[in-house]
mmCIF file of C-alpha atoms and ligand atoms in Angstrom:
data_model
loop_
_atom_site.group_PDB
_atom_site.id
_atom_site.type_symbol
_atom_site.label_atom_id
_atom_site.label_comp_id
_atom_site.label_asym_id
_atom_site.label_seq_id
_atom_site.Cartn_x
_atom_site.Cartn_y
_atom_site.Cartn_z
ATOM 1 C CA MET D 1 -38.741 7.540 14.794
ATOM 2 C CA GLU D 2 -38.559 11.303 15.168
ATOM 3 C CA ILE D 3 -35.110 12.840 14.731
ATOM 4 C CA LYS D 4 -34.493 15.805 17.024
ATOM 5 C CA ILE D 5 -32.276 18.450 15.437
ATOM 6 C CA THR D 6 -30.055 20.786 17.473
ATOM 7 C CA ARG D 7 -28.272 23.248 15.209
ATOM 8 C CA ALA D 8 -24.678 24.347 15.786
ATOM 9 C CA ALA D 9 -24.484 27.925 17.087
ATOM 10 C CA THR D 10 -21.697 28.813 14.690
ATOM 11 C CA LEU D 11 -20.915 27.176 11.375
ATOM 12 C CA LYS D 12 -17.424 26.307 10.171
ATOM 13 C CA GLU D 13 -15.856 27.846 7.131
ATOM 14 C CA LYS D 14 -16.112 25.365 4.264
ATOM 15 C CA PRO D 15 -12.823 24.217 2.756
ATOM 16 C CA ASP D 16 -11.777 25.035 -0.813
ATOM 17 C CA SER D 17 -13.264 22.116 -2.754
ATOM 18 C CA SER D 18 -10.312 22.001 -5.149
ATOM 19 C CA LYS D 19 -7.957 21.176 -2.248
ATOM 20 C CA LEU D 20 -9.809 18.585 -0.175
ATOM 21 C CA VAL D 21 -7.794 16.018 1.773
ATOM 22 C CA PHE D 22 -9.653 12.726 2.268
ATOM 23 C CA GLY D 23 -11.511 12.511 5.570
ATOM 24 C CA LYS D 24 -10.265 15.676 7.258
ATOM 25 C CA ALA D 25 -12.867 18.411 6.884
ATOM 26 C CA MET D 26 -15.679 17.189 9.107
ATOM 27 C CA THR D 27 -18.937 19.152 8.845
ATOM 28 C CA ASP D 28 -21.014 21.009 11.456
ATOM 29 C CA HIS D 29 -23.334 18.222 12.630
ATOM 30 C CA MET D 30 -23.507 14.482 13.302
ATOM 31 C CA PHE D 31 -26.289 11.923 13.751
ATOM 32 C CA ILE D 32 -26.504 9.760 16.870
ATOM 33 C CA VAL D 33 -29.013 7.138 17.991
ATOM 34 C CA ASP D 34 -28.723 5.042 21.156
ATOM 35 C CA TYR D 35 -29.535 1.387 21.673
ATOM 36 C CA ASP D 36 -30.130 -0.271 25.003
ATOM 37 C CA GLU D 37 -31.012 -3.905 25.466
ATOM 38 C CA GLY D 38 -34.672 -4.199 26.474
ATOM 39 C CA GLN D 39 -35.428 -0.720 25.142
ATOM 40 C CA GLY D 40 -34.231 -0.940 21.555
ATOM 41 C CA TRP D 41 -33.132 2.074 19.508
ATOM 42 C CA HIS D 42 -34.063 5.441 20.987
ATOM 43 C CA ASP D 43 -33.244 9.153 21.007
ATOM 44 C CA ALA D 44 -32.362 9.698 17.359
ATOM 45 C CA ARG D 45 -30.789 13.124 17.057
ATOM 46 C CA ILE D 46 -28.679 15.435 14.968
ATOM 47 C CA VAL D 47 -26.345 17.491 17.137
ATOM 48 C CA PRO D 48 -23.376 19.823 16.605
ATOM 49 C CA TYR D 49 -20.271 17.876 15.504
ATOM 50 C CA GLY D 50 -17.857 17.415 18.372
ATOM 51 C CA PRO D 51 -16.017 15.000 20.694
ATOM 52 C CA LEU D 52 -17.948 12.059 22.119
ATOM 53 C CA SER D 53 -17.976 11.576 25.853
ATOM 54 C CA ILE D 54 -17.093 7.925 26.431
ATOM 55 C CA ASP D 55 -16.334 6.041 29.648
ATOM 56 C CA PRO D 56 -12.649 5.007 29.605
ATOM 57 C CA ALA D 57 -13.787 1.410 30.298
ATOM 58 C CA ALA D 58 -16.092 1.389 27.219
ATOM 59 C CA LYS D 59 -15.656 -1.891 25.338
ATOM 60 C CA VAL D 60 -15.023 -0.229 21.993
ATOM 61 C CA LEU D 61 -11.796 1.231 23.382
ATOM 62 C CA HIS D 62 -10.432 -2.108 24.617
ATOM 63 C CA TYR D 63 -11.936 -4.874 22.545
ATOM 64 C CA GLY D 64 -12.550 -3.247 19.182
ATOM 65 C CA GLU D 65 -16.327 -3.590 19.330
ATOM 66 C CA GLU D 66 -16.828 -1.398 16.267
ATOM 67 C CA ILE D 67 -18.192 -1.672 12.730
ATOM 68 C CA PHE D 68 -18.439 0.942 10.022
ATOM 69 C CA GLU D 69 -19.570 1.749 6.515
ATOM 70 C CA GLY D 70 -18.460 4.133 3.792
ATOM 71 C CA LEU D 71 -20.593 5.691 1.056
ATOM 72 C CA LYS D 72 -20.948 9.011 -0.702
ATOM 73 C CA ALA D 73 -23.526 11.693 -1.542
ATOM 74 C CA TYR D 74 -23.082 13.029 -5.078
ATOM 75 C CA ARG D 75 -24.076 16.443 -6.462
ATOM 76 C CA THR D 76 -25.621 16.049 -9.915
ATOM 77 C CA GLY D 77 -25.538 18.495 -12.831
ATOM 78 C CA ASP D 78 -28.929 19.981 -11.880
ATOM 79 C CA GLY D 79 -27.757 20.638 -8.311
ATOM 80 C CA SER D 80 -29.694 17.790 -6.682
ATOM 81 C CA ILE D 81 -28.075 15.280 -4.329
ATOM 82 C CA GLN D 82 -28.120 11.488 -4.622
ATOM 83 C CA LEU D 83 -26.759 8.371 -2.923
ATOM 84 C CA PHE D 84 -25.439 5.167 -4.517
ATOM 85 C CA ARG D 85 -26.874 1.843 -3.245
ATOM 86 C CA PRO D 86 -27.204 3.026 0.391
ATOM 87 C CA ARG D 87 -29.437 0.098 1.338
ATOM 88 C CA ASP D 88 -26.593 -2.237 0.374
ATOM 89 C CA ASN D 89 -24.366 -0.471 2.901
ATOM 90 C CA ILE D 90 -26.990 -0.858 5.623
ATOM 91 C CA ALA D 91 -27.504 -4.547 4.851
ATOM 92 C CA ARG D 92 -23.745 -5.039 5.032
ATOM 93 C CA MET D 93 -23.582 -3.145 8.333
ATOM 94 C CA ASN D 94 -26.189 -5.510 9.746
ATOM 95 C CA ASN D 95 -24.103 -8.486 8.560
ATOM 96 C CA SER D 96 -21.073 -6.966 10.284
ATOM 97 C CA ALA D 97 -23.218 -6.381 13.402
ATOM 98 C CA ASP D 98 -24.166 -10.043 13.418
ATOM 99 C CA ARG D 99 -20.488 -11.097 13.406
ATOM 100 C CA LEU D 100 -19.591 -8.771 16.291
ATOM 101 C CA CYS D 101 -22.744 -9.353 18.402
ATOM 102 C CA LEU D 102 -23.867 -5.761 17.916
ATOM 103 C CA PRO D 103 -27.625 -5.151 17.523
ATOM 104 C CA GLN D 104 -29.363 -5.086 14.148
ATOM 105 C CA ILE D 105 -30.444 -1.614 13.147
ATOM 106 C CA PRO D 106 -33.698 -1.227 11.188
ATOM 107 C CA GLU D 107 -32.941 -0.232 7.593
ATOM 108 C CA GLU D 108 -35.249 2.777 7.677
ATOM 109 C CA LEU D 109 -33.647 4.167 10.855
ATOM 110 C CA ALA D 110 -30.082 3.697 9.574
ATOM 111 C CA LEU D 111 -31.049 5.278 6.241
ATOM 112 C CA ALA D 112 -32.928 8.174 7.874
ATOM 113 C CA GLY D 113 -29.804 8.952 9.931
ATOM 114 C CA ILE D 114 -27.843 9.248 6.687
ATOM 115 C CA THR D 115 -30.375 11.131 4.572
ATOM 116 C CA LYS D 116 -31.420 13.579 7.332
ATOM 117 C CA LEU D 117 -27.804 14.425 8.113
ATOM 118 C CA VAL D 118 -26.948 14.935 4.420
ATOM 119 C CA GLU D 119 -30.013 17.162 4.132
ATOM 120 C CA VAL D 120 -28.915 19.268 7.121
ATOM 121 C CA GLU D 121 -25.384 19.457 5.652
ATOM 122 C CA GLN D 122 -26.452 19.902 2.013
ATOM 123 C CA ASP D 123 -24.332 23.041 1.563
ATOM 124 C CA TRP D 124 -21.316 20.835 2.313
ATOM 125 C CA VAL D 125 -21.905 18.612 -0.727
ATOM 126 C CA PRO D 126 -19.285 20.044 -3.091
ATOM 127 C CA ARG D 127 -19.947 20.922 -6.735
ATOM 128 C CA GLU D 128 -16.543 20.576 -8.333
ATOM 129 C CA LYS D 129 -15.943 17.635 -10.707
ATOM 130 C CA ASP D 130 -15.191 14.327 -8.947
ATOM 131 C CA THR D 131 -15.940 15.715 -5.480
ATOM 132 C CA SER D 132 -18.560 14.286 -3.124
ATOM 133 C CA LEU D 133 -19.650 14.149 0.505
ATOM 134 C CA TYR D 134 -18.175 11.044 2.122
ATOM 135 C CA ILE D 135 -20.532 9.419 4.644
ATOM 136 C CA ARG D 136 -19.187 7.369 7.540
ATOM 137 C CA PRO D 137 -21.835 5.497 9.566
ATOM 138 C CA PHE D 138 -20.438 3.462 12.469
ATOM 139 C CA MET D 139 -21.640 1.489 15.466
ATOM 140 C CA ILE D 140 -19.815 1.142 18.782
ATOM 141 C CA GLY D 141 -20.248 -0.988 21.901
ATOM 142 C CA LEU D 142 -20.241 1.276 24.953
ATOM 143 C CA ASP D 143 -20.763 -0.887 28.046
ATOM 144 C CA ALA D 144 -18.419 0.489 30.695
ATOM 145 C CA ALA D 145 -16.852 -2.701 32.107
ATOM 146 C CA LEU D 146 -13.606 -4.482 31.308
ATOM 147 C CA GLY D 147 -15.099 -7.968 31.145
ATOM 148 C CA VAL D 148 -15.137 -9.450 27.655
ATOM 149 C CA HIS D 149 -18.820 -9.535 26.704
ATOM 150 C CA SER D 150 -20.919 -7.999 23.987
ATOM 151 C CA SER D 151 -22.334 -4.574 24.898
ATOM 152 C CA LYS D 152 -25.932 -3.908 25.861
ATOM 153 C CA HIS D 153 -25.493 -0.169 25.319
ATOM 154 C CA VAL D 154 -24.563 0.778 21.769
ATOM 155 C CA GLN D 155 -24.566 3.871 19.548
ATOM 156 C CA TYR D 156 -24.990 4.229 15.795
ATOM 157 C CA ILE D 157 -23.356 7.469 14.646
ATOM 158 C CA VAL D 158 -23.013 9.103 11.239
ATOM 159 C CA VAL D 159 -20.403 11.725 10.371
ATOM 160 C CA VAL D 160 -19.772 13.263 6.933
ATOM 161 C CA CYS D 161 -16.997 15.204 5.209
ATOM 162 C CA PRO D 162 -16.474 16.627 1.717
ATOM 163 C CA VAL D 163 -13.839 14.740 -0.290
ATOM 164 C CA GLY D 164 -12.062 15.386 -3.564
ATOM 165 C CA ALA D 165 -11.086 13.039 -6.337
ATOM 166 C CA TYR D 166 -9.154 10.221 -4.685
ATOM 167 C CA TYR D 167 -6.318 10.803 -7.148
ATOM 168 C CA PRO D 168 -6.053 14.559 -7.784
ATOM 169 C CA GLU D 169 -3.852 14.010 -10.856
ATOM 170 C CA GLY D 170 -6.360 11.556 -12.308
ATOM 171 C CA LEU D 171 -6.346 7.776 -12.566
ATOM 172 C CA ASN D 172 -2.743 6.673 -12.281
ATOM 173 C CA PRO D 173 -1.537 3.081 -12.058
ATOM 174 C CA VAL D 174 -0.206 2.169 -8.610
ATOM 175 C CA LYS D 175 2.574 -0.174 -7.499
ATOM 176 C CA ILE D 176 1.495 -3.123 -5.380
ATOM 177 C CA PHE D 177 3.524 -5.382 -3.108
ATOM 178 C CA VAL D 178 2.372 -8.949 -2.393
ATOM 179 C CA GLU D 179 2.377 -9.325 1.403
ATOM 180 C CA GLU D 180 3.695 -12.736 2.434
ATOM 181 C CA LYS D 181 4.100 -12.296 6.201
ATOM 182 C CA ASP D 182 1.124 -10.473 7.724
ATOM 183 C CA VAL D 183 -2.456 -11.444 6.909
ATOM 184 C CA ARG D 184 -5.469 -9.128 7.101
ATOM 185 C CA ALA D 185 -8.129 -11.671 8.015
ATOM 186 C CA VAL D 186 -8.731 -15.417 8.149
ATOM 187 C CA LYS D 187 -11.709 -17.585 7.422
ATOM 188 C CA GLY D 188 -13.746 -17.746 10.641
ATOM 189 C CA GLY D 189 -12.312 -14.362 11.630
ATOM 190 C CA MET D 190 -13.842 -11.028 10.651
ATOM 191 C CA GLY D 191 -12.740 -10.545 7.051
ATOM 192 C CA MET D 192 -16.336 -10.420 5.791
ATOM 193 C CA ALA D 193 -17.182 -7.744 8.363
ATOM 194 C CA LYS D 194 -16.306 -4.093 7.927
ATOM 195 C CA THR D 195 -14.678 -3.594 11.307
ATOM 196 C CA GLY D 196 -11.789 -1.571 12.683
ATOM 197 C CA GLY D 197 -9.931 -4.671 13.872
ATOM 198 C CA ASN D 198 -9.186 -5.765 10.314
ATOM 199 C CA TYR D 199 -7.694 -2.368 9.631
ATOM 200 C CA ALA D 200 -5.540 -2.511 12.759
ATOM 201 C CA ALA D 201 -4.200 -5.841 11.487
ATOM 202 C CA SER D 202 -3.359 -4.255 8.139
ATOM 203 C CA LEU D 203 -1.403 -1.215 9.335
ATOM 204 C CA ARG D 204 2.059 -2.773 9.687
ATOM 205 C CA ALA D 205 2.166 -4.254 6.196
ATOM 206 C CA GLY D 206 0.771 -1.017 4.755
ATOM 207 C CA ASP D 207 3.445 1.074 6.489
ATOM 208 C CA LEU D 208 6.259 -1.226 5.345
ATOM 209 C CA ALA D 209 4.987 -1.301 1.762
ATOM 210 C CA GLU D 210 4.803 2.493 1.729
ATOM 211 C CA LYS D 211 8.364 2.791 3.014
ATOM 212 C CA ALA D 212 9.475 0.482 0.190
ATOM 213 C CA GLY D 213 7.793 2.713 -2.395
ATOM 214 C CA TYR D 214 4.532 0.790 -2.923
ATOM 215 C CA SER D 215 1.110 2.293 -2.463
ATOM 216 C CA GLN D 216 -0.778 -0.807 -1.275
ATOM 217 C CA VAL D 217 -0.296 -4.472 -0.461
ATOM 218 C CA LEU D 218 -1.939 -7.436 -2.110
ATOM 219 C CA TRP D 219 -3.297 -9.635 0.681
ATOM 220 C CA LEU D 220 -3.018 -13.402 0.517
ATOM 221 C CA ASP D 221 -5.307 -15.803 2.371
ATOM 222 C CA GLY D 222 -4.394 -16.540 5.968
ATOM 223 C CA VAL D 223 -4.484 -20.341 5.727
ATOM 224 C CA HIS D 224 -2.453 -21.293 2.659
ATOM 225 C CA ARG D 225 -0.756 -17.904 2.181
ATOM 226 C CA LYS D 226 -1.250 -18.536 -1.485
ATOM 227 C CA TYR D 227 -4.566 -17.211 -2.745
ATOM 228 C CA ILE D 228 -5.248 -13.549 -3.483
ATOM 229 C CA GLU D 229 -7.887 -11.853 -1.325
ATOM 230 C CA GLU D 230 -7.867 -8.053 -1.581
ATOM 231 C CA VAL D 231 -5.637 -5.095 -2.390
ATOM 232 C CA GLY D 232 -5.144 -2.658 0.503
ATOM 233 C CA SER D 233 -8.704 -1.929 1.591
ATOM 234 C CA MET D 234 -10.173 -2.621 -1.835
ATOM 235 C CA ASN D 235 -11.400 -5.675 -3.683
ATOM 236 C CA VAL D 236 -9.262 -6.716 -6.631
ATOM 237 C CA MET D 237 -9.973 -7.782 -10.215
ATOM 238 C CA PHE D 238 -7.843 -9.036 -13.078
ATOM 239 C CA LYS D 239 -8.295 -9.407 -16.801
ATOM 240 C CA ILE D 240 -6.456 -12.532 -17.874
ATOM 241 C CA ALA D 241 -6.662 -13.735 -21.490
ATOM 242 C CA GLY D 242 -9.868 -11.771 -22.104
ATOM 243 C CA LYS D 243 -11.679 -13.068 -19.011
ATOM 244 C CA ILE D 244 -12.342 -11.133 -15.798
ATOM 245 C CA LEU D 245 -11.265 -12.865 -12.599
ATOM 246 C CA THR D 246 -11.887 -11.829 -8.999
ATOM 247 C CA PRO D 247 -11.463 -13.711 -5.698
ATOM 248 C CA ASP D 248 -14.702 -15.331 -4.551
ATOM 249 C CA LEU D 249 -16.384 -14.259 -1.304
ATOM 250 C CA ASN D 250 -14.840 -17.024 0.758
ATOM 251 C CA GLY D 251 -15.534 -15.585 4.208
ATOM 252 C CA SER D 252 -12.360 -13.536 4.594
ATOM 253 C CA VAL D 253 -12.977 -11.208 1.624
ATOM 254 C CA LEU D 254 -15.219 -8.164 2.083
ATOM 255 C CA ASP D 255 -18.337 -8.095 -0.105
ATOM 256 C CA GLY D 256 -17.631 -4.716 -1.726
ATOM 257 C CA ILE D 257 -20.489 -2.745 -3.240
ATOM 258 C CA THR D 258 -18.154 -1.363 -5.916
ATOM 259 C CA ARG D 259 -17.063 -4.968 -6.628
ATOM 260 C CA ARG D 260 -20.699 -5.999 -6.956
ATOM 261 C CA SER D 261 -21.445 -3.054 -9.241
ATOM 262 C CA CYS D 262 -18.395 -3.712 -11.450
ATOM 263 C CA ILE D 263 -19.354 -7.388 -11.849
ATOM 264 C CA GLN D 264 -22.851 -6.328 -12.931
ATOM 265 C CA LEU D 265 -21.561 -3.790 -15.480
ATOM 266 C CA LEU D 266 -19.011 -6.259 -16.857
ATOM 267 C CA LYS D 267 -21.748 -8.853 -17.319
ATOM 268 C CA ASP D 268 -23.971 -6.219 -18.971
ATOM 269 C CA TRP D 269 -21.134 -5.633 -21.436
ATOM 270 C CA GLY D 270 -20.864 -9.339 -22.223
ATOM 271 C CA TYR D 271 -17.704 -10.199 -20.285
ATOM 272 C CA GLU D 272 -17.298 -13.509 -18.593
ATOM 273 C CA VAL D 273 -16.623 -12.884 -14.873
ATOM 274 C CA GLU D 274 -15.191 -15.724 -12.819
ATOM 275 C CA GLU D 275 -15.359 -15.480 -9.028
ATOM 276 C CA ARG D 276 -12.917 -18.073 -7.790
ATOM 277 C CA ARG D 277 -9.673 -18.782 -5.953
ATOM 278 C CA ILE D 278 -6.714 -17.175 -7.737
ATOM 279 C CA SER D 279 -3.207 -17.959 -6.517
ATOM 280 C CA ALA D 280 -0.399 -15.401 -6.623
ATOM 281 C CA GLU D 281 1.501 -18.049 -8.582
ATOM 282 C CA GLU D 282 -1.230 -18.124 -11.268
ATOM 283 C CA LEU D 283 -1.168 -14.341 -11.451
ATOM 284 C CA PHE D 284 2.593 -14.079 -11.890
ATOM 285 C CA ALA D 285 2.567 -16.946 -14.414
ATOM 286 C CA ALA D 286 -0.057 -15.058 -16.444
ATOM 287 C CA ALA D 287 2.026 -11.891 -16.246
ATOM 288 C CA GLU D 288 5.116 -13.742 -17.458
ATOM 289 C CA ALA D 289 3.128 -15.395 -20.264
ATOM 290 C CA GLY D 290 1.801 -11.993 -21.303
ATOM 291 C CA THR D 291 -1.872 -12.837 -20.617
ATOM 292 C CA LEU D 292 -2.316 -10.594 -17.551
ATOM 293 C CA GLU D 293 -3.946 -7.758 -19.438
ATOM 294 C CA GLU D 294 -5.275 -5.553 -16.644
ATOM 295 C CA ALA D 295 -5.455 -5.402 -12.848
ATOM 296 C CA TRP D 296 -7.397 -2.964 -10.656
ATOM 297 C CA GLY D 297 -8.784 -2.424 -7.189
ATOM 298 C CA THR D 298 -12.407 -1.461 -6.463
ATOM 299 C CA GLY D 299 -13.810 0.538 -3.542
ATOM 300 C CA THR D 300 -16.064 3.493 -2.760
ATOM 301 C CA ALA D 301 -13.254 5.971 -2.083
ATOM 302 C CA ALA D 302 -11.241 5.507 -5.311
ATOM 303 C CA VAL D 303 -13.993 3.798 -7.384
ATOM 304 C CA VAL D 304 -11.437 1.848 -9.450
ATOM 305 C CA SER D 305 -7.690 2.034 -9.049
ATOM 306 C CA PRO D 306 -5.490 0.659 -11.842
ATOM 307 C CA ILE D 307 -2.510 -1.509 -10.866
ATOM 308 C CA GLY D 308 0.612 -0.875 -12.943
ATOM 309 C CA GLU D 309 3.201 -2.977 -11.166
ATOM 310 C CA LEU D 310 3.187 -6.064 -8.945
ATOM 311 C CA ALA D 311 6.088 -7.243 -6.808
ATOM 312 C CA MET D 312 6.466 -10.473 -4.832
ATOM 313 C CA GLY D 313 9.766 -11.284 -3.152
ATOM 314 C CA ASN D 314 12.331 -10.343 -5.777
ATOM 315 C CA LYS D 315 9.951 -10.847 -8.716
ATOM 316 C CA LYS D 316 8.481 -7.764 -10.370
ATOM 317 C CA VAL D 317 5.992 -7.557 -13.224
ATOM 318 C CA THR D 318 4.462 -4.648 -15.101
ATOM 319 C CA VAL D 319 0.742 -4.715 -15.908
ATOM 320 C CA SER D 320 -0.601 -3.250 -19.179
ATOM 321 C CA ASN D 321 2.658 -1.317 -19.691
ATOM 322 C CA ASN D 322 1.969 0.634 -16.523
ATOM 323 C CA GLN D 323 -0.963 2.302 -18.308
ATOM 324 C CA ILE D 324 -4.657 2.316 -17.416
ATOM 325 C CA GLY D 325 -6.288 -0.626 -19.159
ATOM 326 C CA ALA D 326 -9.326 -0.114 -21.375
ATOM 327 C CA ILE D 327 -11.731 -2.038 -19.102
ATOM 328 C CA THR D 328 -10.431 -0.300 -15.980
ATOM 329 C CA GLN D 329 -11.057 3.068 -17.639
ATOM 330 C CA LYS D 330 -14.487 2.009 -18.934
ATOM 331 C CA LEU D 331 -15.572 0.842 -15.467
ATOM 332 C CA TYR D 332 -14.395 4.098 -13.919
ATOM 333 C CA ASP D 333 -16.141 6.221 -16.554
ATOM 334 C CA ASN D 334 -19.443 4.342 -16.377
ATOM 335 C CA LEU D 335 -19.669 3.939 -12.614
ATOM 336 C CA THR D 336 -18.806 7.580 -11.946
ATOM 337 C CA ALA D 337 -21.280 8.689 -14.648
ATOM 338 C CA ILE D 338 -24.063 6.752 -12.881
ATOM 339 C CA GLN D 339 -23.016 8.002 -9.437
ATOM 340 C CA TRP D 340 -22.932 11.675 -10.465
ATOM 341 C CA GLY D 341 -26.120 11.343 -12.522
ATOM 342 C CA ARG D 342 -24.525 11.913 -15.930
ATOM 343 C CA GLN D 343 -25.739 8.556 -17.220
ATOM 344 C CA GLU D 344 -28.869 6.477 -16.954
ATOM 345 C CA ASP D 345 -29.084 4.150 -13.935
ATOM 346 C CA PRO D 346 -30.247 0.842 -15.422
ATOM 347 C CA HIS D 347 -30.071 -1.151 -12.176
ATOM 348 C CA ASN D 348 -31.895 1.209 -9.845
ATOM 349 C CA TRP D 349 -28.775 1.904 -7.788
ATOM 350 C CA ILE D 350 -29.451 5.581 -7.181
ATOM 351 C CA LEU D 351 -31.471 7.008 -4.293
ATOM 352 C CA LYS D 352 -32.329 10.663 -4.863
ATOM 353 C CA LEU D 353 -32.635 12.817 -1.763
HETATM 354 C C1 PLP N 1 -14.958 -1.117 2.398
HETATM 355 C C2 PLP N 1 -14.004 -2.154 1.924
HETATM 356 C C3 PLP N 1 -13.930 -2.556 0.574
HETATM 357 C C4 PLP N 1 -14.704 -1.876 -0.532
HETATM 358 O O1 PLP N 1 -16.070 -1.931 -0.373
HETATM 359 P P1 PLP N 1 -17.015 -0.901 -1.156
HETATM 360 O O2 PLP N 1 -18.367 -1.242 -0.682
HETATM 361 O O3 PLP N 1 -16.803 -1.146 -2.597
HETATM 362 O O4 PLP N 1 -16.548 0.461 -0.757
HETATM 363 C C5 PLP N 1 -13.087 -3.596 0.253
HETATM 364 N N1 PLP N 1 -12.321 -4.205 1.181
HETATM 365 C C6 PLP N 1 -12.351 -3.832 2.476
HETATM 366 C C7 PLP N 1 -11.491 -4.546 3.460
HETATM 367 C C8 PLP N 1 -13.193 -2.804 2.890
HETATM 368 O O5 PLP N 1 -13.204 -2.440 4.182
#
C-alpha cells in the first residue's frame, strides 16, 4: 500500500538528549491508516503530529477498545538505525486484536507504518549512550455509537518520541511491594493482551505503592491470589538456588519480547530456565533460606530492572544485598549490546532500516 506523506510546515526544536523524560517529547509526524469493515485497510499516511479528531461517542473513549505496542529504534555506532524484533510486536498486536475483536493488520502494513515513520523522523533518533527512539503503535475502535459492540471503523496509529536511559543514574535495584488486594488481570480476561484496560486496573495499586516508598508492585494471580504474575508493567524473573524461574504464560501474563529474549540468552549460556507457577510463599521462603539469589523485571523500556527489596504485608526481604546480581547485569549488558549493534546478533533479532 502506498503511504502518502504530508510534511509538517514547521519542525519542532529537538530536546537535549541528555535530559529526556520518558514519553514526553513527541516528534513532528505520525502514521495513520484507517480500517473499515467491507473495505479493509486504506489511506495509509504520514501527517504532521497533532490532536486526533474523534467523535465523543467513539467506542475507544467509553469501552476501552484499544491495544498498543512498545518498541524502540536504536542508533548504532556507525550512525545507522535498527529495530529489535519488530515482527514479534506486530504478531503480539494481532493477538491482542483478536482478544478485543479489533481487525488483524497485515504484518507488512504494520511494519511499513513503523519503518516509514522512523525514516521520516530519523533526525530524532538520538545518538547519546543508552538513548533511543521509542515507538508506540496503537489501534483504536472508532464507531460513534454508545451501544456495546466491536467497531467497524478502526485506526492503526504510530507515534514516536526520543527517550533516555530508563534509569539516568544507571541500573539501580528497586523496592517492590507485593499487591494483595487489587489484581491486574485474570485468566479469561485480557492479561495476555497489551491493552489500556489492564493499565487502568493497575493504577490504584501503583499509586499506593509509590506513596509507601516502593517503585512497583508485584502482581499476584486473580484467582488464588497466591501465584506471582508480573512486576509493574514488566515480566519478572528470579534466580533461586542457581536456577532461573519465571511465571509461565498462563493466560493472564503478558508474553514479553524482552522476557522471550532473556530466556533465549539464558539458555544459550547454559542456565536451566523453568517457566512455571511460583507462589509468593515459595519466593519468601527462598529469600529466608538464603537461596533467592537474584530478582529482576524485564521490559522494552527498562530492558532489565534489578529488584533489591521485596515486601509483603509486614514481611520484608533484601535480594542480593540490594546490589545488581551478576546474571541481571549480564542480561542487561548483552541485550543492550545486541540492540545498539555493539555485539553480534546470533538469533536474527535485528531489523536494519
Ligand atoms: C509490554 C508489557 C510487558 C513487557 O513486554 P516487552 O515486549 O518485553 O516490552 C510486560 N508486561 C506488561 C503488562 C506489558 O504491557
